[in-house]
Amino acid sequence: GAGVSQSPRYKVAKRGQDVALRCDPISGHVSLFWYQQALGQGPEFLTYFQNEAQLDKSGLPSDRFFAERPEGSVSTLKIQRTQQEDSAVYLCASSPPGGEKLFFGSGTQLSVL
Amino acid sequence: DQQVKQNSPSLSVQEGRISILNCDYTNSMFDYFLWYKKYPAEGPTFLISISSIKDKNEDGRFTVFLNKSAKHLSLHIVPSQPGDSAVYFCAASAGSTSGSRLTFGEGTQLTVNP
């Protein structure tokens, strides 16, 4: 059984460049979350989808951050005009209907130079 | 505003002894608590959880204790094993449904020495 898959595993971007991070959740999981983890910190909530509906985006730090899940499965987190402070590990997590816990992917480590 | 706090960045114990990891929270709306374990270059994996209607939950070598009046929870690992060496995150949510967002602490690096 495949877990949550994220790509790319590592991404190096020049400041000002746009990036797109992909998350493929576990099949059948309706809930999908994006978290940002800075070095030495715990994961911080960014946004939440239930199927294709983005129900909570209160954690997105600026309007440069955009997430979508158009068909209720794969999700993409897009960051426009990247800044050095965007450097972090971006974690995707999913959970099944009625699920109490999240299953995390291995994350995408973004470095903005 | 750090709503979930793990005050010990690191903990070192001998193999076979007890590991106790602590976590404090401030938000009274939190009613479901989880511990996640994270190895380097991997995502966090679920370890154990507890609802606020309980004060203890046990799963094999792992026990979580919840003290609601003190807004404090702890994770006990007995006996500790070298493979338990990892970063442990405490997390909390208001509700235990699949849509409940988790608020994480900063993590505690546990090292179990052979």
XYZ file of N, CA and C in Angstrom:
681
model
N 0.823 -1.176 0.000
C 0.000 0.000 0.000
C 0.870 1.244 0.000
N 0.626 2.143 -0.971
C 1.419 3.358 -1.071
C 0.971 4.335 -0.005
N 1.943 5.089 0.500
C 1.639 6.148 1.454
C 1.427 7.450 0.709
N 1.526 8.552 1.440
C 1.417 9.882 0.843
C 2.724 10.165 0.103
N 2.604 10.541 -1.153
C 3.777 10.751 -1.984
C 3.916 12.235 -2.318
N 5.114 12.773 -2.123
C 5.359 14.178 -2.421
C 6.528 14.303 -3.391
N 6.406 15.258 -4.301
C 7.494 15.519 -5.234
C 7.553 17.012 -5.560
N 8.751 17.536 -5.856
C 10.029 16.829 -5.758
C 10.438 16.639 -4.306
N 11.412 15.848 -4.078
C 11.919 15.631 -2.730
C 12.702 16.853 -2.257
N 13.446 17.436 -3.153
C 14.225 18.650 -2.880
C 14.000 19.634 -4.020
N 13.955 20.919 -3.668
C 13.795 21.950 -4.683
C 14.644 23.141 -4.288
N 15.509 23.556 -5.199
C 16.291 24.766 -4.988
C 15.777 25.803 -5.967
N 15.426 26.974 -5.442
C 14.874 28.029 -6.282
C 15.648 29.316 -6.054
N 15.753 30.077 -7.103
C 16.325 31.410 -6.965
C 15.233 32.343 -6.468
N 15.611 33.302 -5.662
C 14.647 34.258 -5.132
C 13.885 34.906 -6.296
N 12.572 34.929 -6.171
C 11.736 35.500 -7.212
C 11.141 34.468 -8.162
N 11.652 33.258 -8.082
C 11.165 32.182 -8.961
C 9.861 31.609 -8.401
N 8.999 31.103 -9.275
C 7.781 30.406 -8.857
C 8.080 28.912 -8.720
N 7.462 28.266 -7.722
C 7.638 26.823 -7.550
C 6.285 26.153 -7.370
N 6.226 24.865 -7.716
C 5.006 24.075 -7.536
C 5.380 22.764 -6.879
N 4.726 22.463 -5.783
C 4.993 21.253 -5.014
C 3.772 20.342 -5.104
N 4.041 19.062 -5.335
C 2.939 18.136 -5.593
C 2.752 17.164 -4.437
N 1.496 16.846 -4.175
C 1.151 15.852 -3.157
C 0.150 14.862 -3.724
N 0.454 13.579 -3.575
C -0.438 12.514 -3.996
C -0.875 11.769 -2.728
N -2.105 12.001 -2.252
C -2.491 11.403 -0.970
C -2.800 9.914 -1.107
N -3.041 9.283 0.012
C -3.445 7.886 0.014
C -4.825 7.786 -0.633
N -4.993 6.792 -1.497
C -6.249 6.629 -2.210
C -7.424 6.505 -1.236
N -8.476 7.280 -1.504
C -9.665 7.214 -0.656
C -9.666 8.207 0.488
N -8.552 8.859 0.706
C -8.492 9.855 1.778
C -9.117 11.166 1.291
N -10.137 11.629 2.008
C -10.849 12.824 1.554
C -10.211 14.102 2.091
N -9.577 13.999 3.236
C -8.985 15.192 3.850
C -7.516 15.294 3.470
N -7.110 16.500 3.124
C -5.713 16.743 2.753
C -5.268 18.061 3.369
N -4.102 18.009 3.988
C -3.546 19.170 4.667
C -2.158 19.479 4.110
N -1.807 20.753 4.111
C -0.436 21.200 3.868
C 0.089 21.862 5.139
N 1.324 21.501 5.494
C 2.005 22.099 6.634
C 3.381 22.599 6.180
N 3.860 23.616 6.874
C 5.199 24.149 6.628
C 6.037 23.921 7.877
N 7.229 23.342 7.724
C 8.080 23.095 8.875
C 9.418 23.801 8.689
N 9.634 24.849 9.456
C 10.921 25.541 9.441
C 11.923 24.741 10.261
N 13.192 24.988 10.028
C 14.255 24.244 10.700
C 14.137 24.389 12.211
N 14.123 23.254 12.909
C 14.068 23.276 14.365
C 12.713 23.580 14.958
N 11.692 23.629 14.124
C 10.334 23.928 14.588
C 9.396 22.774 14.281
N 8.222 22.829 14.861
C 7.194 21.861 14.519
C 6.464 22.289 13.262
N 5.746 21.359 12.647
C 4.958 21.719 11.458
C 3.892 22.753 11.797
N 3.684 23.692 10.870
C 2.647 24.711 11.039
C 1.633 24.599 9.913
N 0.365 24.652 10.290
C -0.741 24.492 9.359
C -0.733 25.573 8.286
N -0.959 25.141 7.047
C -1.112 26.092 5.947
C -2.553 26.107 5.436
N -3.034 24.917 5.003
C -4.348 24.877 4.391
C -4.923 23.469 4.443
N -6.260 23.376 4.266
C -6.965 22.109 4.394
C -8.003 21.960 3.283
N -8.054 20.775 2.689
C -9.050 20.429 1.675
C -9.883 19.260 2.173
N -11.158 19.320 1.849
C -12.010 18.143 1.964
C -12.498 17.856 0.545
N -12.038 16.738 0.014
C -12.193 16.477 -1.421
C -11.608 17.652 -2.205
N -12.375 18.257 -3.108
C -11.794 19.342 -3.909
C -12.003 20.713 -3.272
N -12.755 20.765 -2.193
C -13.073 22.047 -1.561
C -11.992 22.468 -0.569
N -11.498 23.673 -0.741
C -10.517 24.222 0.189
C -11.286 24.887 1.330
N -11.375 24.209 2.461
C -12.225 24.672 3.545
C -11.532 25.617 4.510
N -10.211 25.598 4.504
C -9.490 26.466 5.445
C -8.157 26.819 4.809
N -7.930 28.085 4.587
C -6.627 28.514 4.071
C -6.047 29.594 4.964
N -6.463 29.596 6.209
C -6.066 30.653 7.129
C -4.581 30.630 7.478
N -3.909 29.516 7.234
C -2.495 29.427 7.581
C -1.544 29.864 6.479
N -2.058 30.122 5.306
C -1.190 30.566 4.200
C -0.585 31.916 4.569
N 0.743 32.036 4.537
C 1.396 33.236 5.077
C 1.222 34.492 4.239
N 0.968 34.341 2.951
C 0.779 35.524 2.112
C 0.028 35.122 0.858
N -0.345 36.118 0.065
C -1.062 35.811 -1.169
C -0.131 35.250 -2.233
N 1.146 35.084 -1.905
C 2.044 34.411 -2.844
C 1.842 32.884 -2.805
N 1.157 32.419 -1.768
C 0.930 30.983 -1.582
C -0.470 30.630 -2.076
N -0.521 29.574 -2.869
C -1.800 29.150 -3.444
C -1.825 27.629 -3.500
N -2.937 27.034 -3.112
C -3.048 25.576 -3.162
C -4.321 25.186 -3.887
N -4.264 24.053 -4.562
C -5.452 23.558 -5.260
C -5.491 22.051 -5.212
N -6.691 21.521 -5.396
C -6.927 20.065 -5.437
C -8.134 19.858 -6.339
N -7.974 20.097 -7.624
C -9.125 20.232 -8.530
C -10.012 18.998 -8.658
N -9.450 17.802 -8.523
C -10.257 16.598 -8.696
C -10.388 15.819 -7.395
N -10.016 16.457 -6.305
C -10.190 15.818 -5.010
C -9.179 14.744 -4.682
N -8.107 14.664 -5.479
C -7.055 13.695 -5.142
C -5.722 14.424 -5.029
N -4.975 14.510 -6.131
C -3.670 15.178 -6.113
C -3.846 16.660 -5.780
N -2.900 17.178 -5.005
C -2.920 18.596 -4.651
C -1.587 19.228 -5.029
N -1.655 20.499 -5.371
C -0.444 21.261 -5.685
C -0.399 22.501 -4.822
N 0.748 22.743 -4.214
C 0.996 23.986 -3.473
C 1.934 24.826 -4.327
N 1.490 26.019 -4.660
C 2.282 26.898 -5.515
C 2.734 28.106 -4.710
N 3.976 28.444 -4.857
C 4.521 29.635 -4.216
C 5.076 30.529 -5.313
N 4.545 31.728 -5.380
C 4.984 32.677 -6.409
C 6.054 33.602 -5.826
N 6.961 34.006 -6.695
C 7.989 34.996 -6.314
C 8.620 34.618 -4.987
N 9.230 33.443 -4.937
C 9.762 32.905 -3.689
C 10.736 33.871 -3.025
N 10.708 33.854 -1.688
C 11.595 34.646 -0.850
C 12.412 33.694 0.025
N 13.509 34.195 0.570
C 14.361 33.344 1.399
C 13.600 32.793 2.600
N 12.676 33.564 3.147
C 11.931 33.086 4.320
C 10.965 31.948 3.985
N 10.789 31.651 2.690
C 9.947 30.521 2.303
C 10.708 29.194 2.426
N 12.009 29.253 2.652
C 12.811 28.033 2.784
C 12.319 27.235 3.981
N 11.922 25.996 3.734
C 11.341 25.145 4.771
C 11.062 23.781 4.144
N 10.621 22.853 4.982
C 10.090 21.589 4.491
C 8.573 21.729 4.419
N 8.010 21.394 3.269
C 6.562 21.471 3.087
C 6.017 20.045 3.141
N 5.168 19.818 4.129
C 4.620 18.493 4.390
C 3.167 18.438 3.953
N 2.814 17.355 3.316
C 1.436 17.086 2.965
C 0.957 15.911 3.822
N -0.295 15.944 4.226
C -0.851 14.861 5.032
C -2.281 14.597 4.591
N -2.719 13.360 4.724
C -4.093 13.033 4.379
C -4.692 12.147 5.458
N -6.022 12.098 5.490
C -6.697 11.201 6.424
C -7.987 10.713 5.785
N -8.422 9.506 6.181
C -9.639 8.940 5.595
C -10.876 9.553 6.233
N -12.064 9.279 5.674
C -13.292 9.742 6.307
C -13.393 9.239 7.744
N -13.674 10.129 8.661
C -13.775 9.748 10.072
C -12.449 9.463 10.725
N -11.361 9.637 9.986
C -10.051 9.329 10.524
C -9.636 10.304 11.603
N -8.951 9.807 12.582
C -8.539 10.636 13.705
C -7.095 11.096 13.574
N -6.333 10.478 12.716
C -4.924 10.849 12.637
C -4.538 11.111 11.196
N -3.476 11.875 11.039
C -2.969 12.233 9.729
C -1.812 11.330 9.331
N -1.751 11.028 8.046
C -0.644 10.285 7.464
C 0.164 11.285 6.641
N 1.427 11.438 7.005
C 2.265 12.443 6.374
C 3.132 11.848 5.268
N 3.401 12.668 4.259
C 4.428 12.348 3.287
C 5.790 12.720 3.842
N 6.826 12.442 3.058
C 8.194 12.725 3.498
C 8.564 14.189 3.337
N 7.725 14.943 2.615
C 7.952 16.375 2.494
C 8.786 16.770 1.291
N 8.691 18.038 0.954
C 9.560 18.660 -0.040
C 10.395 19.710 0.674
N 11.714 19.558 0.587
C 12.592 20.556 1.199
C 12.875 21.644 0.176
N 12.386 22.839 0.453
C 12.561 23.974 -0.440
C 13.653 24.884 0.102
N 14.624 25.171 -0.751
C 15.685 26.123 -0.399
C 15.640 27.264 -1.401
N 15.478 28.471 -0.905
C 15.429 29.648 -1.770
C 16.724 30.440 -1.586
N 17.462 30.578 -2.673
C 18.777 31.226 -2.594
C 18.705 32.688 -3.032
N 2.372 33.325 19.322
C 1.577 32.679 20.357
C 1.698 31.164 20.195
N 2.539 30.567 21.022
C 2.800 29.137 20.933
C 1.761 28.405 21.774
N 0.771 27.810 21.130
C -0.321 27.182 21.870
C 0.037 25.802 22.387
N 1.030 25.183 21.750
C 1.513 23.875 22.204
C 3.016 24.002 22.375
N 3.499 23.676 23.551
C 4.905 23.921 23.829
C 5.595 22.692 24.409
N 6.729 22.372 23.835
C 7.578 21.310 24.368
C 8.854 21.995 24.836
N 9.033 22.070 26.122
C 10.097 22.902 26.694
C 11.484 22.271 26.617
N 11.533 20.961 26.382
C 12.840 20.309 26.317
C 13.197 20.025 24.868
N 14.193 20.710 24.325
C 14.563 20.436 22.927
C 15.194 19.052 22.762
N 15.788 18.530 23.836
C 16.441 17.232 23.708
C 16.374 16.468 25.021
N 16.484 15.129 24.878
C 16.461 14.230 26.027
C 17.326 13.029 25.691
N 18.178 12.642 26.634
C 19.049 11.487 26.421
C 18.831 10.490 27.552
N 18.564 9.225 27.192
C 18.334 8.186 28.205
C 19.101 6.921 27.821
N 19.295 6.064 28.811
C 19.948 4.783 28.568
C 18.926 3.757 28.112
N 19.368 2.881 27.252
C 18.525 1.769 26.796
C 17.973 1.007 28.002
N 16.680 0.695 27.933
C 16.046 -0.052 28.997
C 15.393 0.806 30.062
N 15.798 2.090 30.121
C 15.203 2.986 31.111
C 13.954 3.651 30.534
N 13.292 4.449 31.369
C 12.081 5.144 30.941
C 12.433 6.489 30.294
N 11.747 6.793 29.206
C 11.830 8.130 28.596
C 10.517 8.837 28.900
N 10.614 10.078 29.355
C 9.417 10.874 29.633
C 9.537 12.187 28.861
N 8.604 12.371 27.927
C 8.580 13.599 27.130
C 7.358 14.398 27.539
N 7.537 15.693 27.698
C 6.485 16.552 28.228
C 5.984 17.561 27.211
N 4.748 17.986 27.424
C 4.101 18.919 26.510
C 3.082 19.735 27.293
N 3.025 21.026 27.047
C 2.044 21.913 27.676
C 1.246 22.624 26.597
N -0.014 22.903 26.888
C -0.835 23.626 25.928
C -1.599 24.733 26.632
N -2.015 25.720 25.859
C -2.709 26.867 26.455
C -4.162 26.976 26.008
N -4.500 26.424 24.868
C -5.835 26.599 24.304
C -6.833 25.621 24.937
N -7.808 26.157 25.647
C -8.803 25.316 26.330
C -9.728 24.587 25.373
N -9.720 24.986 24.101
C -10.576 24.319 23.115
C -9.985 22.983 22.654
N -8.708 22.784 22.891
C -8.085 21.523 22.487
C -8.689 20.378 23.290
N -9.131 19.333 22.585
C -9.698 18.197 23.292
C -9.204 16.855 22.739
N -8.222 16.921 21.873
C -7.669 15.683 21.326
C -6.186 15.917 21.129
N -5.395 14.942 21.588
C -3.943 15.138 21.637
C -3.245 13.925 21.035
N -2.180 14.186 20.318
C -1.470 13.118 19.625
C 0.029 13.300 19.815
N 0.725 12.206 19.686
C 2.192 12.226 19.617
C 2.601 11.639 18.273
N 3.523 12.339 17.619
C 4.095 11.883 16.369
C 5.589 11.724 16.565
N 6.147 10.785 15.813
C 7.576 10.509 15.859
C 8.135 10.796 14.472
N 9.325 11.400 14.420
C 9.897 11.743 13.121
C 11.362 11.364 13.057
N 11.669 10.536 12.052
C 13.060 10.231 11.742
C 13.565 11.225 10.702
N 14.879 11.446 10.623
C 15.426 12.371 9.625
C 14.996 12.010 8.209
N 14.671 13.015 7.443
C 14.298 12.880 6.035
C 13.007 12.087 5.817
N 12.235 11.917 6.863
C 10.933 11.266 6.722
C 9.859 12.187 7.300
N 8.601 11.940 6.915
C 7.512 12.685 7.518
C 7.178 12.140 8.890
N 6.482 12.940 9.701
C 6.058 12.452 11.017
C 5.135 11.241 10.879
N 5.276 10.290 11.797
C 4.374 9.136 11.830
C 3.643 9.105 13.164
N 2.378 8.760 13.104
C 1.526 8.733 14.288
C 2.008 7.673 15.275
N 1.981 8.040 16.536
C 2.425 7.124 17.588
C 1.268 6.722 18.499
N 0.637 7.698 19.124
C -0.418 7.419 20.092
C -1.237 8.690 20.289
N -2.493 8.519 20.695
C -3.353 9.686 20.903
C -4.164 9.516 22.183
N -4.783 10.610 22.601
C -5.661 10.563 23.767
C -6.736 11.633 23.625
N -7.951 11.253 23.979
C -9.058 12.196 24.010
C -9.123 12.834 25.392
N -9.703 14.013 25.448
C -9.758 14.728 26.731
C -10.694 14.067 27.739
N -11.465 13.078 27.298
C -12.332 12.385 28.263
C -11.553 11.328 29.038
N -10.304 11.099 28.626
C -9.473 10.128 29.320
C -8.289 10.838 29.975
N -7.648 10.160 30.909
C -6.411 10.720 31.452
C -5.207 9.824 31.182
N -5.448 8.696 30.529
C -4.340 7.787 30.233
C -4.717 6.924 29.047
N -3.740 6.702 28.174
C -3.925 5.748 27.080
C -2.609 5.010 26.879
N -2.722 3.696 26.743
C -1.521 2.867 26.703
C -1.518 2.028 25.440
N -0.354 1.903 24.826
C -0.214 1.067 23.633
C 1.187 0.466 23.670
N 1.266 -0.762 24.170
C 2.569 -1.419 24.251
C 3.513 -0.673 25.168
N 4.662 -0.290 24.646
C 5.660 0.411 25.467
C 5.341 1.889 25.657
N 4.321 2.381 24.984
C 4.009 3.805 24.982
C 2.744 4.095 25.788
N 2.843 5.086 26.676
C 1.690 5.529 27.453
C 1.644 7.049 27.413
N 0.461 7.579 27.164
C 0.283 9.026 27.207
C -0.618 9.358 28.394
N -0.213 10.354 29.153
C -0.963 10.831 30.301
C -1.431 12.257 30.026
N -2.674 12.542 30.392
C -3.226 13.870 30.196
C -3.706 14.442 31.526
N -3.238 15.626 31.857
C -3.693 16.347 33.050
C -4.370 17.632 32.566
N -5.702 17.561 32.464
C -6.440 18.678 31.859
C -6.364 19.940 32.714
N -6.391 19.793 34.015
C -6.378 20.973 34.880
C -5.061 21.726 34.743
N -3.984 20.980 34.512
C -2.667 21.614 34.337
C -2.360 21.901 32.873
N -3.231 21.466 31.983
C -3.004 21.596 30.537
C -1.635 21.026 30.177
N -1.452 19.781 30.584
C -0.153 19.140 30.432
C -0.355 17.694 30.009
N 0.472 17.256 29.077
C 0.489 15.836 28.765
C 1.919 15.344 28.668
N 2.060 14.052 28.851
C 3.390 13.464 28.788
C 3.320 12.117 28.069
N 4.422 11.761 27.470
C 4.576 10.475 26.795
C 5.654 9.701 27.536
N 5.296 8.471 27.966
C 6.244 7.605 28.628
C 6.586 6.446 27.702
N 7.862 6.163 27.570
C 8.312 5.035 26.764
C 9.100 4.115 27.699
N 8.573 2.887 27.876
C 9.217 1.927 28.770
C 9.147 0.516 28.171
N 10.272 -0.209 28.022
C 11.625 0.310 28.161
C 12.058 1.027 26.897
N 12.921 1.981 27.010
C 13.415 2.705 25.835
C 14.383 1.821 25.039
N 14.331 1.976 23.718
C 15.193 1.201 22.828
C 15.936 2.160 21.895
N 17.115 1.779 21.427
C 17.865 2.675 20.522
C 17.062 3.103 19.297
N 16.195 2.222 18.806
C 15.355 2.559 17.653
C 14.318 3.616 17.944
N 14.138 3.946 19.218
C 13.205 5.014 19.577
C 13.827 6.391 19.366
N 15.106 6.450 19.109
C 15.790 7.727 18.897
C 15.187 8.436 17.687
N 14.614 9.595 17.922
C 13.893 10.346 16.894
C 13.463 11.676 17.506
N 12.838 12.513 16.684
C 12.193 13.727 17.206
C 10.730 13.404 17.473
N 10.256 13.764 18.639
C 8.879 13.507 19.038
C 8.118 14.837 19.096
N 7.002 14.880 18.384
C 6.156 16.063 18.360
C 4.856 15.773 19.090
N 4.491 16.694 19.947
C 3.185 16.718 20.567
C 2.279 17.556 19.669
N 1.026 17.140 19.508
C 0.086 17.897 18.685
C -1.282 17.891 19.345
N -2.062 18.925 19.063
C -3.382 19.051 19.664
C -4.376 19.555 18.639
N -5.631 19.195 18.835
C -6.683 19.702 17.963
C -7.959 19.920 18.766
N -8.823 20.746 18.192
C -10.154 20.936 18.773
C -11.079 20.017 17.998
N -11.279 18.801 18.502
C -12.059 17.818 17.784
C -11.162 16.733 17.206
N -11.730 15.570 16.996
C -10.935 14.436 16.509
C -11.408 13.959 15.143
N -12.177 14.789 14.454
C -12.646 14.365 13.136
C -11.531 14.524 12.109
N -11.775 13.982 10.933
C -10.724 13.979 9.922
C -10.387 15.371 9.443
N -11.216 16.346 9.685
C -10.931 17.707 9.239
C -10.294 18.582 10.275
N -9.952 18.003 11.409
C -9.409 18.820 12.497
C -7.942 19.127 12.251
N -7.596 20.397 12.218
C -6.212 20.791 12.012
C -5.437 20.592 13.300
N -4.199 20.166 13.142
C -3.340 19.929 14.281
C -2.432 21.122 14.523
N -2.228 21.433 15.810
C -1.245 22.423 16.225
C -0.124 21.668 16.908
N 1.095 21.843 16.390
C 2.234 21.074 16.862
C 3.115 21.883 17.818
N 3.788 21.142 18.706
C 4.867 21.722 19.478
C 6.151 21.743 18.658
N 7.222 22.217 19.301
C 8.483 22.388 18.567
C 9.262 21.097 18.415
N 8.894 20.091 19.196
C 9.589 18.819 19.094
C 10.649 18.631 20.173
N 10.869 17.372 20.539
C 11.940 16.975 21.457
C 12.752 15.874 20.804
N 14.054 16.088 20.701
C 14.952 15.071 20.142
C 15.295 14.070 21.243
N 14.820 12.833 21.086
C 15.133 11.766 22.035
C 16.295 10.946 21.510
N 17.293 10.750 22.345
C 18.414 9.866 22.011
C 18.469 8.771 23.057
N 18.376 7.520 22.606
C 18.471 6.374 23.503
C 19.824 5.717 23.259
N 20.644 5.736 24.280
C 22.010 5.227 24.170
C 22.083 3.743 24.528
N 22.766 2.940 23.686
C 22.869 1.498 23.964
C 23.658 1.248 25.250
